[in-house]
Coordinates of C-alpha atoms and ligand atoms in Angstrom, one line a residue:
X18 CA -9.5 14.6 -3.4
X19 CA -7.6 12.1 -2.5
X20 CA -9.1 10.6 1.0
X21 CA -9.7 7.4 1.5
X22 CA -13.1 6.1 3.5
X23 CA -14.1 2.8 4.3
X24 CA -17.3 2.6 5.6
X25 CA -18.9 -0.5 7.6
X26 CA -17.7 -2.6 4.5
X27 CA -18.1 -6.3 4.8
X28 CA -17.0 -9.2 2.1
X29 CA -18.2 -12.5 2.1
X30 CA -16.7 -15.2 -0.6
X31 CA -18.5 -18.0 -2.2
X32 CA -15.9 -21.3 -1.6
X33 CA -17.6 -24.5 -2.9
X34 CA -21.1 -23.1 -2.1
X35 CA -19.9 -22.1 1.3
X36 CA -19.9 -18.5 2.4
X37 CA -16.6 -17.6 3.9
X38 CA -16.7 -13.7 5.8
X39 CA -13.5 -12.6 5.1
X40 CA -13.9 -9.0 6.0
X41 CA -16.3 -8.2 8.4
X42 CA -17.9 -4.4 9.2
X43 CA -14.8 -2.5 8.8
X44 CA -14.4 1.7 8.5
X45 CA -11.7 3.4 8.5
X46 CA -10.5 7.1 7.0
X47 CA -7.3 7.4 5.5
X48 CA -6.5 11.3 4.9
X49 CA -5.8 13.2 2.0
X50 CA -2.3 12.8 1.9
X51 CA -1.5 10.4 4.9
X52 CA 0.4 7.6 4.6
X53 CA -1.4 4.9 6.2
X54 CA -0.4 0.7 6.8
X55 CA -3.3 -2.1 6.9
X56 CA -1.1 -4.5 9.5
X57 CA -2.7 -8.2 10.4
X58 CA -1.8 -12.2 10.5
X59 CA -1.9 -13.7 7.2
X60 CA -5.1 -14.7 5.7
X61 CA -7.2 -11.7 7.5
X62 CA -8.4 -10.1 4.5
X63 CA -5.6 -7.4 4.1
X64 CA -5.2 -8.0 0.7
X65 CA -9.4 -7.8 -0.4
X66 CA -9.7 -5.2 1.8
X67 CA -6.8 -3.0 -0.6
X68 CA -8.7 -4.5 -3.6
X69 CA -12.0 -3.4 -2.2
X70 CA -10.7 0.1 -2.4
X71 CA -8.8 -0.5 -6.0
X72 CA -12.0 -1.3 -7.4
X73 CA -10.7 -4.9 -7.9
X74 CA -13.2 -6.4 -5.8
X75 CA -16.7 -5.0 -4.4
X76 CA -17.7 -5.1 -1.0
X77 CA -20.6 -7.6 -0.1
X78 CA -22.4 -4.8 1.8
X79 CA -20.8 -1.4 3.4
X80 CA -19.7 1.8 0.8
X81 CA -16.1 2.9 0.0
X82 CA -15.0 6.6 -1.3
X83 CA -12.3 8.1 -2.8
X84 CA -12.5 12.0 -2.0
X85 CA -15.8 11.9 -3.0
X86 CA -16.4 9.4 -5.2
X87 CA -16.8 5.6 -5.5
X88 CA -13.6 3.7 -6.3
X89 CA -15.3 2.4 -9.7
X90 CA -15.0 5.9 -10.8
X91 CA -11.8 6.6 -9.2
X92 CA -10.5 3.8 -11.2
X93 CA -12.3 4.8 -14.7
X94 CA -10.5 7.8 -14.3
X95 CA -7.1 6.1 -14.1
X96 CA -7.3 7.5 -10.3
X97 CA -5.7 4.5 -8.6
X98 CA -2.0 3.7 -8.4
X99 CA -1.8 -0.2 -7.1
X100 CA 1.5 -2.0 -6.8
X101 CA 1.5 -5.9 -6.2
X102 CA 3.7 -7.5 -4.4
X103 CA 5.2 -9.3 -7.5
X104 CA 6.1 -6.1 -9.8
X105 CA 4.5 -7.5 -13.1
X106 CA 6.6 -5.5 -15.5
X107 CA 6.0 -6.5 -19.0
X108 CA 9.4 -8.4 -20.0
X109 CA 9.7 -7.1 -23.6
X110 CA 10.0 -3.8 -22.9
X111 CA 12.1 -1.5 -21.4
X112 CA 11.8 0.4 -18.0
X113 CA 10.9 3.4 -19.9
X114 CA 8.8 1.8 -21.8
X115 CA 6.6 -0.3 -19.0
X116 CA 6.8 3.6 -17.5
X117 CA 5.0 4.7 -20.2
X118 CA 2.2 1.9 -20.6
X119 CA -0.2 3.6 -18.6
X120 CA 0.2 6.7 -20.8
X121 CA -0.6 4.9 -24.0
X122 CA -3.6 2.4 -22.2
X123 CA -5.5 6.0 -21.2
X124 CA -5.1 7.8 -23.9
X125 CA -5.7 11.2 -23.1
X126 CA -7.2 10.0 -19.9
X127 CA -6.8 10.5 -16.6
X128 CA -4.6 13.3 -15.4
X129 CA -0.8 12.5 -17.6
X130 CA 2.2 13.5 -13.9
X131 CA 3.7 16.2 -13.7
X132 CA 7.0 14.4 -14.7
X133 CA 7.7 12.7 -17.4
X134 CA 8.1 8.8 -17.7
X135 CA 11.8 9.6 -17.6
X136 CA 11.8 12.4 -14.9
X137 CA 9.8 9.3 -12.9
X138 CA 12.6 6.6 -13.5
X139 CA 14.8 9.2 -12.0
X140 CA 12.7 10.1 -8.9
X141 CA 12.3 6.7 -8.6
X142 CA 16.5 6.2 -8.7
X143 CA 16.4 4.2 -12.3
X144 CA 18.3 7.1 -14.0
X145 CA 20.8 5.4 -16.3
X146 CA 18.3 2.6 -16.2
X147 CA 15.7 4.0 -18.7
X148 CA 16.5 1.3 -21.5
X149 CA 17.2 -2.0 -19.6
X150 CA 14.7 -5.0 -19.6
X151 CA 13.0 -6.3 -16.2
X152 CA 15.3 -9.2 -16.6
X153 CA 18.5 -6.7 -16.3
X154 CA 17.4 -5.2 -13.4
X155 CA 17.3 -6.7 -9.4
X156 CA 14.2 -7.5 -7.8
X157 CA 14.1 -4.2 -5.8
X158 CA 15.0 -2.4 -9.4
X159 CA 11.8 -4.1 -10.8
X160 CA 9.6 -2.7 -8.0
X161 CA 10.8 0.7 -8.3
X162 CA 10.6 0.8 -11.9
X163 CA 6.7 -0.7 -11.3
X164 CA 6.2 2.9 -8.8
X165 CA 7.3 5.1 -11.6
X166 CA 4.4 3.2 -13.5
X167 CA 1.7 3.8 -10.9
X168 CA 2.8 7.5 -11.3
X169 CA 3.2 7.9 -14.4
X170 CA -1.1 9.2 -14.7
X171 CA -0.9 11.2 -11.2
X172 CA -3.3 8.9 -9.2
X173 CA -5.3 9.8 -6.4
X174 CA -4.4 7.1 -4.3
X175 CA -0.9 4.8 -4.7
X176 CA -1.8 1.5 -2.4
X177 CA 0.8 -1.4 -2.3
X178 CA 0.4 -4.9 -1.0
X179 CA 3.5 -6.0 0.4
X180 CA 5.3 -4.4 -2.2
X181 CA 8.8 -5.7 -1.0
X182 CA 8.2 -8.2 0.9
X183 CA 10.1 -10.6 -1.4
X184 CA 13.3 -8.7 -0.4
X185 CA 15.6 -9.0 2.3
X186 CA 15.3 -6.8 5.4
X187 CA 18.4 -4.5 4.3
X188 CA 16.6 -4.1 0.7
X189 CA 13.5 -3.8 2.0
X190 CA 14.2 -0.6 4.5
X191 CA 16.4 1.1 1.8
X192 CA 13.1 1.0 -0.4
X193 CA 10.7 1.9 2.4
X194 CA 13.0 4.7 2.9
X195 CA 12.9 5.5 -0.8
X196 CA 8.8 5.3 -0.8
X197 CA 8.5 7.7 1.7
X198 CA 10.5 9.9 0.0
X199 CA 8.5 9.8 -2.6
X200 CA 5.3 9.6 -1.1
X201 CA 6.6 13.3 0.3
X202 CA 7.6 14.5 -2.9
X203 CA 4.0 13.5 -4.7
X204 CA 2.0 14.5 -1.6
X205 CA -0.5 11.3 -2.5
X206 CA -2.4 9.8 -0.4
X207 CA -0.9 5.9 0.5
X208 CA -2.0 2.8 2.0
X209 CA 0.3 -0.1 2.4
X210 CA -0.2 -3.7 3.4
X211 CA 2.6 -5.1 5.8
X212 CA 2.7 -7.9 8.1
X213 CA 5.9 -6.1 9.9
X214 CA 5.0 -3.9 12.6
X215 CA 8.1 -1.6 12.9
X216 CA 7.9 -1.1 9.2
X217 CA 4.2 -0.1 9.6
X218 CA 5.1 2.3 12.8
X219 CA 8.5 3.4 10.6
X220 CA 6.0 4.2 7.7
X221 CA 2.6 5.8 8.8
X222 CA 0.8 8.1 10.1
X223 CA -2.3 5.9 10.8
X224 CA -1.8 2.0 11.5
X225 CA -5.1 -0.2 11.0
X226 CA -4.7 -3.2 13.0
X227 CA -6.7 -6.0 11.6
X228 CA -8.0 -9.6 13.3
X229 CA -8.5 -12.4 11.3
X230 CA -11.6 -14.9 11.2
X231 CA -13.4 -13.1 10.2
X232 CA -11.3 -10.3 9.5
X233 CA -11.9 -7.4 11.2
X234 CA -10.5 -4.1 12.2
X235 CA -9.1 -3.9 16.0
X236 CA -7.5 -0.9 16.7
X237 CA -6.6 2.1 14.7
X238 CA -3.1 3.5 16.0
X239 CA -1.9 7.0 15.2
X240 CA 2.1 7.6 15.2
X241 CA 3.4 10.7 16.4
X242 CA 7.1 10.4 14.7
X243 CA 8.7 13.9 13.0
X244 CA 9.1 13.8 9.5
X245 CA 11.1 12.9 7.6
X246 CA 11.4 9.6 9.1
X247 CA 15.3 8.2 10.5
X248 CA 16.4 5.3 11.6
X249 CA 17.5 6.5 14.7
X250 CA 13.7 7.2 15.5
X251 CA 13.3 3.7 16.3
X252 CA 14.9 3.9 19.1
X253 CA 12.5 6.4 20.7
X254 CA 9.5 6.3 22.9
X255 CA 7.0 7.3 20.6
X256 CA 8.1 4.6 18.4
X257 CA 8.4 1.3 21.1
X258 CA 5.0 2.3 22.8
X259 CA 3.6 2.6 19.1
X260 CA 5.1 -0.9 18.4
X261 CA 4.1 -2.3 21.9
X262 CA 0.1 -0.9 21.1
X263 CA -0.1 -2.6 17.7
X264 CA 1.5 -5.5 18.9
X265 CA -1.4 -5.7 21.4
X266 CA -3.7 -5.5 19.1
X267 CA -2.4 -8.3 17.0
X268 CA -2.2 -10.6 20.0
X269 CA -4.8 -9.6 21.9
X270 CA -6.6 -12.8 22.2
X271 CA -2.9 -14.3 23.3
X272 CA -1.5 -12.1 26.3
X273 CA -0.3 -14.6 28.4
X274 CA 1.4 -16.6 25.8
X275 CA 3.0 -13.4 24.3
X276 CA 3.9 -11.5 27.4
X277 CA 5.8 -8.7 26.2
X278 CA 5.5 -6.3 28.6
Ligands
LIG21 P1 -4.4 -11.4 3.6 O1 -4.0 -10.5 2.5 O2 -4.6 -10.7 4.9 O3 -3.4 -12.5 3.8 P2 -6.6 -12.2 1.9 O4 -7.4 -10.9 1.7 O5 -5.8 -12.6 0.8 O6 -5.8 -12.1 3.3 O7 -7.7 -13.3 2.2 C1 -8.7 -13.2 3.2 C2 -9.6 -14.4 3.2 O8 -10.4 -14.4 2.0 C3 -8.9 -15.8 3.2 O9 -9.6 -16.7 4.0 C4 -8.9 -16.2 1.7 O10 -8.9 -17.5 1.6 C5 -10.2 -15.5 1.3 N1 -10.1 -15.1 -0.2 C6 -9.3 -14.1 -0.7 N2 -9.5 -14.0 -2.0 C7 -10.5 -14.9 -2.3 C8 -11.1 -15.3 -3.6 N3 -10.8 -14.6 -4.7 N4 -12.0 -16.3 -3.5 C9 -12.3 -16.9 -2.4 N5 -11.7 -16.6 -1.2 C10 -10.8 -15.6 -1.2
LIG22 MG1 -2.4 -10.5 1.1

């Protein structure tokens, strides 16, 4: 169903008639139902890597699956929840009705959620919010209501670049908090970009540590953290050795400089 594999994938750009690698021989599996975080420095090819698998962009060479089909199919089939940093609500319409859009683009397609655009708004916490405009409603508001849209055709996958990093901190853990409760309640398979390592060990189960130039995958960190996740649990072992191991991957070309411990 919904597992996610990467297999040796590579992507090369064409920039004024230069080739530029800007993901190089990555694989990784993403469970069905794991919640999994793509961490690395900016420009390492986090972002094509989550539009490789989106069927946004295809690989230069390497295969990507979705259960067991290829993401272009995944897609077709209205498969693929994807939520940008920027939420991209439609400004003319209301929250229920930017909820609904995907209903009325598939027409009959794709498998229609469980809940209903409204019963979304509310798992979402937008109940009372149904018939305000983007404008009307904060930036974290907006980025909710763009989840409920992602789930409004049950997709197989949900996978969010930096989908609040435009927040503040305190924002931004009250909706990572949020996510994950909904990410238990829809038992879908996720894959988020961050550049914040405690947010990826607060988040995942699987953390995929990536280098950049060329971008490449460096270590693949597993967090063994009960769930559901607290706040407390940062103060844990399990979660400061998780945090010390990605950390090491990120500057493992820089030990001495960055000498953590
Ligand atoms: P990240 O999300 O990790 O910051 P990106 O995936 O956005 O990184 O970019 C990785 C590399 O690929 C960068 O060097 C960037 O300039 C290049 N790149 C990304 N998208 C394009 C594109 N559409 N055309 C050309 N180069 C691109
Ligand atoms: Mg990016």
């Amino acid at each position: 169903m919904g597992r996610v594999r990467v297999d040796r994938v590579s992507k090369a750009f064409e920039i004024d008639g230069r080739s530029v690698q800007a993901i190089q021989d990555v694989s990784l599996t993403l469970e069905e139902g794991e919640f999994g975080a793509l961490i690395g420095p900016s420009g390492c090819g986090k972002s094509t890597l989550l539009r490789m698998v989106a069927d946004i962009l295809q690989p230069t060479l390497g295969r990507i699956s979705i259960g067991d089909a290829p993401p272009e199919r995944v897609r077709r089939e209205h498969g693929i929840g994807f939520i940008f940093q920027d939420p991209s609500l439609l400004p003319w319409r209301t929250a229920l009705e930017n909820v609904r859009l995907p209903l009325e683009v598939a027409r009959g397609k794709g498998r229609v959620a469980d809940a209903t655009p409204l019963e979304l708004l509310e798992l979402v916490g937008l109940g009372g919010f149904e018939h305000a405009r983007p404008a009307q409603l904060s930036g974290g508001m907006q980025q909710r209501c763009a989840i409920a849209r992602s789930l409004a055709l049950k997709p197989k996958v949900l996978l969010l670049d930096e989908p609040f990093g435009a927040l503040d901190e305190i924002t931004r853990h009250r909706m990572n908090l949020e996510l994950l409760r909904i990410w238990a309640q829809t038992k879908i398979t996720a894959l988020m970009v961050t550049h914040s390592i405690q947010e990826a060990v607060f988040m995942a189960d699987k953390i995929f540590v990536l280098a950049a130039r060329p971008g490449r995958l460096v270590d693949t960190v597993t967090v063994d953290l009960a769930r559901p996740r607290r706040m407390s649990q940062m103060n844990e072992p399990a979660f400061i050795e998780a945090v010390k191991r990605v950390r090491a991957g990120l500057f493992h070309d820089q030990t001495e400089a960055f000498d953590y411990g």
